[in-house]
Each structure stands twice: as structure tokens, then as C-alpha cells.
Amino acid sequence: MGKLIDTPLGKALSTGKPILWLNPELHAKKACHNTELTLSDIHQADQRLRRCAALLQQLFPELISSNGLIESALLSATNLQQQHYPELSGKLMIKGDHALPVAGSVKARGGIHEVLCHAEQLALEHGIISGYDDNYLKLLSADAQALFSRHEIAVSSTGNLGLSIGIISAALGFRSVVHMSVEAKQWKKQRLRDRGVTVIEHSDDYSAAVAAGRAASNADPDSYFVDDENSPRLFLGYAVAALRLQQQLIEQQIPVDAEHPLFVYIPCGVGGAPGGINFGLKQVFGPHVHCFFAEPVEAPCVLIGMQAIDKEHPDSVYQVGLRVDTEADGLAVSMASGWVCSVIDNMLSGIFTVTDDELFKNLFRLSQSEGIEIEPSAAAGFSGPTWLTGTEQGQNYLQQQRLNHAMHNATHLLWTTGGLFVPAEEMQKFQQRGNQRPTR
Ligand SMILES: *Cc1c(COP(=O)(O)O)cnc(C)c1O
């Protein structure tokens, strides 16, 4: 294969105009298994979070009302649908991870799961607990604190993963180091420093911050690096969302089957969070769920990563002349996780791209119609239903998948991935920008 920039897709991406790409490998039988991961691994991650529920409740009083579970609501978006998607048949809903407690974003389940894995392992090795059925409140004991304080947990982040890892690591008593890439917002750094986390600021992009963070951590035997580009522990924590969503759909009596397809639109950065959710949903709902990722026009790294023959070595967005120039800090990633791209190779339905103007317009519309406030990254999925039902390519997808007869029964789920901790004055600026006419 030649260079991506020489292909029609590469040329289209390089213009910075929004596009929809459909994955030709969807539901393809794989020659070799790219992943050993199964539904049972997701259940184990869920069990781990449940074992730690009492512990989490002690550390974070905001979890008392949910008995220590970090979960978000499944919401109807009736006003948003009536006002802004009048042609859409089926039901528009929101998975409200913008309000996930403790971390304030979709990073909560994955990040907290990975840190708990590490803490649990250390506690078992050092005899703090004797097994999975022991009392996990022992992780708060003086012995445990002495142990954890000798160990470091490090991560690289554009902001939200750092918040998730930093907050839980510091709360458990670990030394915590967060390497922030250039796009990280000041208030996210301050929030971590206020909790005793060491924040190292990099003037380079996310992939470079990951490389630097990984190298520094690997040089210290007492440091554990949460590797966003290669982490089954993060990925499985994210995938737990699928089990929780399945339960919520049952409670709200919303079927998902051949006659009731589920379309999910998820903002995507390096690929881990949406990839984990996609993987989980496919394990739970098989062919009846259709996952689409949303990336900024300036940072479609997973779209590019999915084109690679050797998925483990994806190209960067710079190779098609883009610059990661976006206000969506959570999605500002130049190079995808090759590992995630290979795992979701035959599970992902497609990817569409969005301009920053659309992000702000959509977060403003959501606030006006539903009273829900989210950060720009979290609004990336909102053009999904229109791409799918209102364009020729989207129609092609529905035809290929033989879905047209069932669209009046469809559920369209917008995954809102962050926003809880955005300071009021920042939020006001976001809303103002969304209320203006586009600048270009
Ligand atoms: C991190 C993040 C995403 C995407 O997750 P990735 O694992 O980077 O693909 C989406 N939305 C928000 C708000 C995020 O912080």
C-alpha cells in the first residue's frame, strides 16, 4: 500500500472537512485472534470494582448513594430530539458519563480499575489481604499506607486520564505523577496539584508525553506506568460500562435485538475508552449494536490507525498534514493505540469526524434543551445520528446491515464523556462560543 495521503481517504482527511468512514472489516471473521480477551474478563473487572466498592465509598463520600459503584445514568433526550433531530425515527438517549463521579469523565471506570488492580496485587503480595474475599478496607490500614507510599503510579494524559489516575492513586496513598501534554487545561493540572499529585508539563503532544512518561517510569522499579496505548487493564475497566448499560436498558425496558438495533456514538481519542466500550457492547449485544466513534477533523488518529495493514504501527495525523489543532483536549491525540485498533478491527462500525464549531454548537444545544453541561470533547458524537440516517453513506450502512425495517424501533445513544468538574467560568465560555455563528 502507498502512503495514506495519496489515497482518496487521505486526501479527504487532509482537507479538514468532516467525513464518515465505514469499516469494511466489520463482522469479518478473523484469521487470527488479535485478543485473548473475553466476556469473562469484563465480568472479572466488574467483580474487582464491586470488591472495592466499600473501599471506594470510604475514600469518596460522593459514592455513598451508589453503594460505592462509579456509574452514570441512562437518560432520555426527548427535548434534544424534538428540537434538533426532528427527522430521526427511533429514540434518542444519552449515556451520561459527563457526570461520572470521582473523575468527572469516561476515564473513571478504566483508570480506577487499573489502579485498583495494581493496589490489589501489591496488597496480596505483601500480605495486607489474603485473597479476593478478604476485607478490602484493610487497604486503608497503616501497613497498606506505608506500602503504597513506597510505590509510584505514573501516567501520561491530555487531562482527563490524569485526573482519574491521579485522584485514585493519591487517595490510596501512592506517590502519583501525571505527565501532561501541551493541550491539557490549566484547571485540570491545578485540581491534581491540590491533591498532592506531581504534575509534569510537557510542551509536546500526547504521543510524546506518553513516551516520556513511560521512559521515566520504567527507569524506577517502584514506579508503575498506566500505559494508555497498551493497557488491557484500562480497556477492561472501560468495557464494564457495557454490563452496566445492559442492566439499565433492561430496567428501562428498552430491547436490543434484530428488531431493535442500538446505535452508539462515542467520542474517541487514543481509542482506549471507546474501544473498551465497543468491545464490551459487542460481547453483550453481538450484531445488534452498532458502534461509531467521533474524532475531531484535526485529530482522526483512530480513523487513520484503522487503515494500517500492520495495525500495531499506526501512522500519525501529521502524515496527512493535520496538526491536532482542537479545543477537544480529551480527543487531541496524534497517534492511535495500535493495540486497540487491532482488537476492535472487526467490531467497529465506522468513524465520523467533527469540527470544533460543531462541538460548541452541540454542547450549547444540549445545555439549552436538556439542561446538561458537558465539555467540548464530550459533544463529538452528536452528529452521528444525522450521518447515519441523513447521508448516502449512512444509508448504505443501514442497507448493508439490513436495518431499514427496524429503524423506527432503534435506540440512538449519544455517549457524553466528560464535563462534571469544568469550572463555571470555563463552561460559560464554552456556551458562549456555541451560541455564536460559526467563525469561518
Ligand atoms: C479520553 C476521553 C475520550 C476518549 O477516550 P480515549 O481512550 O482517549 O479514546 C473521550 N471523551 C473525553 C471527555 C475524554 O476525556
Coordinates of C-alpha atoms and ligand atoms in Angstrom, one line a residue:
M1 CA 0.0 0.0 0.0
G2 CA 1.2 3.5 -0.8
K3 CA 1.0 6.4 1.5
L4 CA -2.3 7.3 3.1
I5 CA -2.1 10.9 1.9
D6 CA -2.1 9.6 -1.7
T7 CA -5.4 7.8 -1.3
P8 CA -8.9 9.4 -1.6
L9 CA -9.5 8.9 2.1
G10 CA -6.1 10.5 3.0
K11 CA -6.9 13.5 0.7
A12 CA -10.4 13.9 2.2
L13 CA -9.0 13.9 5.7
S14 CA -6.3 16.4 4.8
T15 CA -8.9 18.9 3.8
G16 CA -10.2 19.1 7.4
K17 CA -13.8 18.6 6.3
P18 CA -16.0 16.2 8.3
I19 CA -16.4 12.7 6.8
L20 CA -18.0 9.4 7.6
W21 CA -15.8 6.3 7.2
L22 CA -17.4 2.8 7.3
N23 CA -15.3 -0.1 8.5
P24 CA -15.1 -2.8 5.7
E25 CA -13.8 -5.3 8.2
L26 CA -17.0 -5.1 10.4
H27 CA -18.0 -8.6 11.4
A28 CA -15.2 -10.1 9.3
K29 CA -14.1 -13.5 10.6
K30 CA -10.6 -13.0 11.9
A31 CA -7.8 -15.2 10.6
C32 CA -6.0 -15.0 13.9
H33 CA -7.3 -13.8 17.2
N34 CA -6.0 -10.3 18.0
T35 CA -7.1 -10.5 21.5
E36 CA -7.4 -13.2 24.1
L37 CA -9.9 -11.0 26.0
T38 CA -13.4 -12.4 26.6
L39 CA -16.7 -11.5 28.3
S40 CA -15.4 -13.3 31.3
D41 CA -12.5 -10.8 31.6
I42 CA -15.1 -8.0 31.7
H43 CA -17.0 -9.8 34.4
Q44 CA -13.8 -10.1 36.4
A45 CA -13.1 -6.4 36.1
D46 CA -16.7 -5.7 37.2
Q47 CA -16.2 -8.0 40.2
R48 CA -13.0 -6.2 41.1
L49 CA -14.8 -2.8 41.1
R50 CA -17.5 -4.4 43.3
R51 CA -14.9 -5.9 45.7
C52 CA -13.6 -2.4 46.1
A53 CA -16.9 -0.7 46.4
A54 CA -16.8 -0.3 50.2
L55 CA -13.3 0.9 50.0
L56 CA -14.2 3.5 47.3
Q57 CA -17.1 4.6 49.4
Q58 CA -14.8 5.3 52.3
L59 CA -12.4 7.3 50.1
F60 CA -15.1 9.2 48.1
P61 CA -18.3 10.1 50.1
E62 CA -20.0 11.0 46.8
L63 CA -20.2 7.3 46.1
I64 CA -22.3 6.5 49.2
S65 CA -25.6 6.9 47.3
S66 CA -24.5 4.4 44.7
N67 CA -23.0 1.9 47.3
G68 CA -19.5 2.5 46.0
L69 CA -20.2 2.0 42.3
I70 CA -19.0 4.5 39.8
E71 CA -21.8 4.7 37.3
S72 CA -23.8 7.2 35.3
A73 CA -27.4 7.5 34.3
L74 CA -29.0 6.4 31.0
L75 CA -31.1 9.4 30.1
S76 CA -33.9 10.1 27.6
A77 CA -33.1 13.1 25.4
T78 CA -36.7 14.0 24.3
N79 CA -36.3 17.7 24.0
L80 CA -33.0 17.5 22.2
Q81 CA -34.5 15.0 19.8
Q82 CA -37.6 17.1 19.1
Q83 CA -35.7 20.4 18.7
H84 CA -32.6 19.2 16.8
Y85 CA -33.3 15.8 15.3
P86 CA -36.9 16.2 14.2
E87 CA -36.5 13.6 11.3
L88 CA -34.9 10.9 13.4
S89 CA -37.1 7.9 14.0
G90 CA -36.5 5.7 17.0
K91 CA -35.4 7.1 20.4
L92 CA -32.5 9.4 21.2
M93 CA -30.8 8.8 24.5
I94 CA -27.7 9.9 26.4
K95 CA -25.3 7.8 28.4
G96 CA -24.2 10.4 31.0
D97 CA -20.6 9.7 31.6
H98 CA -20.1 13.5 31.7
A99 CA -21.3 13.1 35.3
L100 CA -19.3 10.1 36.3
P101 CA -18.3 10.7 40.0
V102 CA -14.7 10.9 41.3
A103 CA -13.1 11.5 37.9
G104 CA -15.7 13.5 36.0
S105 CA -15.3 11.7 32.8
V106 CA -15.4 8.3 31.0
K107 CA -11.9 7.7 32.3
A108 CA -13.3 6.9 35.7
R109 CA -14.1 3.2 35.2
G110 CA -10.9 2.3 33.3
G111 CA -8.4 4.4 35.3
I112 CA -9.8 3.5 38.7
H113 CA -9.9 -0.2 37.7
E114 CA -6.3 -0.2 36.6
V115 CA -5.1 1.5 39.8
L116 CA -7.2 -0.9 41.9
C117 CA -5.7 -3.9 40.0
H118 CA -2.2 -2.7 41.0
A119 CA -3.1 -1.9 44.6
E120 CA -4.8 -5.3 45.0
Q121 CA -1.8 -7.1 43.6
L122 CA 0.6 -5.3 45.9
A123 CA -1.7 -5.8 48.9
L124 CA -1.8 -9.6 48.1
E125 CA 1.9 -9.9 47.6
H126 CA 2.6 -8.1 50.9
G127 CA 0.0 -10.0 52.9
I128 CA -2.2 -7.0 53.6
I129 CA -5.1 -9.0 52.3
S130 CA -5.2 -12.8 52.0
G131 CA -7.5 -13.2 49.0
Y132 CA -10.3 -11.7 46.9
D133 CA -12.8 -12.5 49.7
D134 CA -10.8 -10.6 52.4
N135 CA -11.9 -7.2 53.8
Y136 CA -10.7 -4.6 51.3
L137 CA -10.9 -1.8 53.9
K138 CA -7.5 -3.2 55.0
L139 CA -6.2 -1.3 52.0
L140 CA -6.7 1.8 54.2
S141 CA -4.7 0.4 57.1
A142 CA -1.4 1.9 58.3
D143 CA 0.5 -1.0 56.9
A144 CA -1.1 -0.6 53.5
Q145 CA -0.4 3.2 53.5
A146 CA 3.2 2.5 54.3
L147 CA 3.4 0.1 51.5
F148 CA 1.7 2.3 48.9
S149 CA 3.7 5.3 49.8
R150 CA 6.8 3.5 48.8
H151 CA 5.3 3.0 45.3
E152 CA 4.6 5.4 42.5
I153 CA 1.9 5.4 39.9
A154 CA 2.6 7.4 36.8
V155 CA 0.5 8.2 33.7
S156 CA 0.6 10.5 30.7
S157 CA -2.6 12.4 29.8
T158 CA -4.2 15.2 27.9
G159 CA -6.1 15.9 31.1
N160 CA -8.9 13.5 32.0
L161 CA -6.9 10.3 32.3
G162 CA -4.5 12.1 34.6
L163 CA -7.5 13.3 36.7
S164 CA -8.8 9.7 37.0
I165 CA -5.4 8.0 37.8
G166 CA -4.1 10.9 39.9
I167 CA -7.2 11.2 42.1
I168 CA -7.5 7.5 42.9
S169 CA -3.7 6.9 43.3
A170 CA -3.3 9.9 45.7
A171 CA -6.4 8.8 47.7
L172 CA -5.0 5.3 48.2
G173 CA -1.7 6.8 49.4
F174 CA 0.5 6.2 46.3
R175 CA 3.0 8.7 45.1
S176 CA 1.4 9.9 41.9
V177 CA 2.9 11.5 38.8
V178 CA 1.0 12.8 35.9
H179 CA 2.7 13.8 32.6
M180 CA 0.5 16.4 30.9
S181 CA 0.7 17.0 27.2
V182 CA 0.6 20.5 25.8
E183 CA -3.2 20.7 25.4
A184 CA -4.0 19.9 29.0
K185 CA -6.2 22.6 30.6
Q186 CA -4.7 24.6 33.4
W187 CA -7.6 23.8 35.8
K188 CA -7.1 20.1 35.4
K189 CA -3.4 20.4 36.4
Q190 CA -4.4 22.6 39.4
R191 CA -7.0 20.2 40.5
L192 CA -4.4 17.4 40.7
R193 CA -1.8 19.6 42.4
D194 CA -4.3 20.4 45.0
R195 CA -4.5 16.7 45.8
G196 CA -0.7 16.3 46.2
V197 CA -0.2 14.9 42.7
T198 CA 3.1 15.8 40.9
V199 CA 2.2 17.3 37.5
I200 CA 4.9 17.4 34.9
E201 CA 4.1 19.7 32.0
H202 CA 5.3 18.8 28.5
S203 CA 5.4 21.2 25.6
D204 CA 4.9 18.3 23.2
D205 CA 1.9 16.3 22.0
Y206 CA 0.2 13.4 23.7
S207 CA 2.2 10.6 22.0
A208 CA 5.4 12.3 23.1
A209 CA 4.1 12.7 26.6
V210 CA 3.3 9.0 26.7
A211 CA 6.8 8.1 25.5
A212 CA 8.5 10.5 28.1
G213 CA 6.2 9.3 30.9
R214 CA 6.8 5.6 30.1
A215 CA 10.6 6.0 29.9
A216 CA 10.8 7.9 33.3
S217 CA 8.6 5.3 35.0
N218 CA 10.4 2.3 33.5
A219 CA 13.7 3.7 35.0
D220 CA 12.2 3.4 38.5
P221 CA 11.5 -0.1 39.7
D222 CA 8.9 1.2 42.3
S223 CA 7.0 3.1 39.6
Y224 CA 4.0 1.6 37.8
F225 CA 3.1 3.2 34.4
V226 CA -0.5 3.2 33.3
D227 CA 0.0 2.9 29.6
D228 CA -2.9 4.3 27.7
E229 CA -1.6 2.9 24.4
N230 CA -1.2 -0.7 25.6
S231 CA -3.3 -1.5 28.6
P232 CA -5.8 -4.4 28.9
R233 CA -6.5 -3.3 32.5
L234 CA -7.7 0.1 31.4
F235 CA -9.5 -1.4 28.5
L236 CA -11.4 -3.9 30.6
G237 CA -12.4 -1.2 33.1
Y238 CA -13.9 0.8 30.3
A239 CA -15.6 -2.3 29.0
V240 CA -17.5 -2.7 32.3
A241 CA -19.7 0.1 31.0
A242 CA -21.3 -2.4 28.7
L243 CA -22.6 -4.6 31.5
R244 CA -23.9 -1.6 33.4
L245 CA -25.7 -0.3 30.2
Q246 CA -27.2 -3.7 29.6
Q247 CA -28.7 -3.6 33.0
Q248 CA -30.0 0.0 32.6
L249 CA -31.6 -0.9 29.3
I250 CA -33.4 -3.8 30.9
E251 CA -34.6 -1.7 33.7
Q252 CA -36.0 0.9 31.2
Q253 CA -37.5 -1.9 29.1
I254 CA -35.6 -1.0 26.0
P255 CA -34.9 -4.1 24.0
V256 CA -31.8 -4.6 21.9
D257 CA -32.2 -7.3 19.2
A258 CA -32.6 -7.8 15.5
E259 CA -35.8 -5.7 15.5
H260 CA -34.4 -3.1 17.9
P261 CA -30.9 -2.0 16.9
L262 CA -28.8 0.0 19.2
F263 CA -26.5 2.7 17.7
V264 CA -23.8 4.2 19.9
Y265 CA -21.8 7.3 19.2
I266 CA -18.7 7.8 21.3
P267 CA -16.0 10.5 21.3
C268 CA -12.6 9.0 20.6
G269 CA -9.0 10.0 21.4
V270 CA -6.3 7.3 21.5
G271 CA -9.1 4.7 21.3
G272 CA -9.0 3.0 24.7
A273 CA -12.2 4.2 26.2
P274 CA -14.4 4.0 23.1
G275 CA -12.6 0.8 22.1
G276 CA -13.3 -0.8 25.5
I277 CA -16.9 0.2 25.4
N278 CA -17.2 -1.1 21.8
F279 CA -15.6 -4.4 22.8
G280 CA -17.9 -4.8 25.8
L281 CA -21.0 -3.9 23.9
K282 CA -20.2 -6.4 21.2
Q283 CA -19.7 -9.1 23.8
V284 CA -23.1 -8.3 25.2
F285 CA -25.2 -7.4 22.2
G286 CA -23.3 -9.0 19.3
P287 CA -24.5 -7.9 15.8
H288 CA -27.4 -5.8 17.3
V289 CA -25.2 -3.0 18.5
H290 CA -23.5 -0.6 16.1
C291 CA -20.6 1.5 17.4
F292 CA -19.5 4.7 15.7
F293 CA -16.6 6.7 17.0
A294 CA -16.3 10.5 16.7
E295 CA -13.0 12.3 16.2
P296 CA -12.0 15.9 15.6
V297 CA -11.3 16.7 12.0
E298 CA -7.8 17.8 13.2
A299 CA -7.1 14.5 15.1
P300 CA -8.7 11.5 13.4
C301 CA -5.9 9.2 14.7
V302 CA -8.0 6.0 15.1
L303 CA -9.6 6.5 11.7
I304 CA -6.0 6.6 10.3
G305 CA -4.9 3.7 12.6
M306 CA -7.7 1.5 11.3
Q307 CA -6.3 1.9 7.7
A308 CA -2.9 0.4 8.7
I309 CA -2.2 -3.1 7.4
D310 CA 0.0 -3.6 10.4
K311 CA -2.4 -2.2 13.0
E312 CA 0.3 -2.3 15.7
H313 CA 2.2 0.5 14.0
P314 CA -0.3 3.2 13.0
D315 CA 0.5 6.4 11.1
S316 CA 0.0 9.7 12.8
V317 CA -2.3 12.5 11.7
Y318 CA 0.7 14.6 10.8
Q319 CA 1.3 12.3 7.9
V320 CA -1.9 13.6 6.2
G321 CA -1.0 17.2 7.0
L322 CA -3.2 17.7 10.1
R323 CA -2.0 19.3 13.3
V324 CA -4.1 18.1 16.3
D325 CA -5.4 21.7 16.5
T326 CA -8.6 21.3 18.5
E327 CA -10.3 22.5 21.7
A328 CA -11.4 19.0 22.4
D329 CA -8.5 18.3 24.7
G330 CA -9.8 14.8 25.6
L331 CA -9.5 13.8 21.9
A332 CA -6.3 15.7 21.0
V333 CA -4.2 12.7 20.1
S334 CA -1.9 12.4 17.0
M335 CA -1.4 8.6 17.0
A336 CA -3.9 5.9 17.9
S337 CA -3.3 2.9 20.2
G338 CA -2.3 0.3 17.7
W339 CA -3.3 -2.4 20.1
V340 CA -6.8 -1.1 20.4
C341 CA -7.1 -0.7 16.6
S342 CA -6.2 -4.4 16.2
V343 CA -8.7 -5.5 19.0
I344 CA -11.7 -3.7 17.5
D345 CA -10.7 -4.4 13.9
N346 CA -14.0 -6.3 13.2
M347 CA -16.2 -4.7 15.9
L348 CA -16.2 -1.1 14.9
S349 CA -19.0 0.1 12.5
G350 CA -17.4 3.4 11.5
I351 CA -15.9 6.7 12.4
F352 CA -17.0 10.3 11.6
T353 CA -15.2 13.5 12.2
V354 CA -16.4 16.8 13.6
T355 CA -15.2 20.4 13.5
D356 CA -14.7 22.4 16.7
D357 CA -17.5 24.7 15.8
E358 CA -19.9 21.7 15.8
L359 CA -18.6 20.7 19.2
F360 CA -19.5 24.0 20.7
K361 CA -22.8 24.3 18.9
N362 CA -23.8 20.8 20.2
L363 CA -22.8 21.4 23.8
F364 CA -24.8 24.6 23.7
R365 CA -27.9 22.9 22.2
L366 CA -27.6 20.1 24.9
S367 CA -27.5 22.7 27.7
Q368 CA -30.5 24.6 26.2
S369 CA -32.7 21.6 25.5
E370 CA -31.8 19.2 28.4
G371 CA -30.0 21.4 31.0
I372 CA -26.9 19.1 30.7
E373 CA -23.5 20.7 30.6
I374 CA -20.6 18.9 29.0
E375 CA -17.0 19.6 27.9
P376 CA -16.3 20.1 24.1
S377 CA -14.8 16.6 23.7
A378 CA -18.0 15.0 25.0
A379 CA -20.1 16.6 22.3
A380 CA -18.2 14.9 19.4
G381 CA -20.8 12.2 18.9
F382 CA -23.8 14.4 18.3
S383 CA -23.6 14.4 14.5
G384 CA -23.7 10.6 14.5
P385 CA -27.5 10.1 14.0
T386 CA -27.5 12.6 11.1
W387 CA -24.5 10.9 9.5
L388 CA -26.2 7.6 9.8
T389 CA -29.8 8.4 8.7
G390 CA -29.3 11.6 6.7
T391 CA -26.4 10.8 4.3
E392 CA -26.0 8.4 1.4
Q393 CA -23.1 6.6 3.1
G394 CA -25.1 6.2 6.3
Q395 CA -28.0 4.8 4.2
N396 CA -25.5 2.4 2.6
Y397 CA -24.6 1.1 6.0
L398 CA -28.2 0.6 7.0
Q399 CA -28.9 -1.3 3.8
Q400 CA -25.8 -3.5 4.1
Q401 CA -26.8 -4.4 7.6
R402 CA -30.4 -4.8 6.6
L403 CA -31.6 -2.4 9.2
N404 CA -34.1 -0.2 7.4
H405 CA -37.2 -2.1 8.5
A406 CA -36.2 -1.7 12.2
M407 CA -35.2 1.9 12.3
H408 CA -38.4 3.1 13.9
N409 CA -37.5 0.8 16.8
A410 CA -33.9 2.0 17.0
T411 CA -32.2 3.5 20.0
H412 CA -29.6 6.1 19.3
L413 CA -27.2 6.6 22.2
L414 CA -25.0 9.7 22.5
W415 CA -22.2 8.9 24.9
T416 CA -21.3 12.2 26.7
T417 CA -17.9 11.5 28.0
G418 CA -16.8 14.4 30.3
G419 CA -17.6 17.7 32.0
L420 CA -18.5 17.3 35.7
F421 CA -15.6 19.3 37.0
V422 CA -15.4 22.1 34.4
P423 CA -15.2 25.4 36.3
A424 CA -18.2 27.6 35.9
E425 CA -16.3 30.4 34.1
E426 CA -14.9 27.9 31.6
M427 CA -18.3 26.4 31.0
Q428 CA -19.7 29.9 30.4
K429 CA -17.1 30.5 27.7
F430 CA -17.9 27.2 26.0
Q431 CA -21.6 28.0 26.0
Q432 CA -21.0 31.5 24.6
R433 CA -18.9 30.1 21.7
G434 CA -21.7 27.5 21.0
N435 CA -24.2 30.3 20.9
Q436 CA -22.3 32.2 18.2
R437 CA -22.5 31.8 14.5
P438 CA -19.5 29.8 13.2
T439 CA -16.4 32.0 12.7
R440 CA -15.4 30.6 9.4
Ligands
LIG1 C1 -10.3 10.4 27.0 C2 -11.6 10.9 26.5 C3 -12.3 10.4 25.4 C4 -11.7 9.3 24.6 O1 -11.0 8.3 25.2 P1 -9.7 7.6 24.5 O2 -9.4 6.5 25.4 O3 -8.6 8.7 24.6 O4 -10.1 7.3 23.1 C5 -13.5 10.9 25.1 N1 -14.0 12.0 25.8 C6 -13.4 12.5 26.8 C7 -14.1 13.7 27.6 C8 -12.2 12.0 27.3 O5 -11.6 12.6 28.3

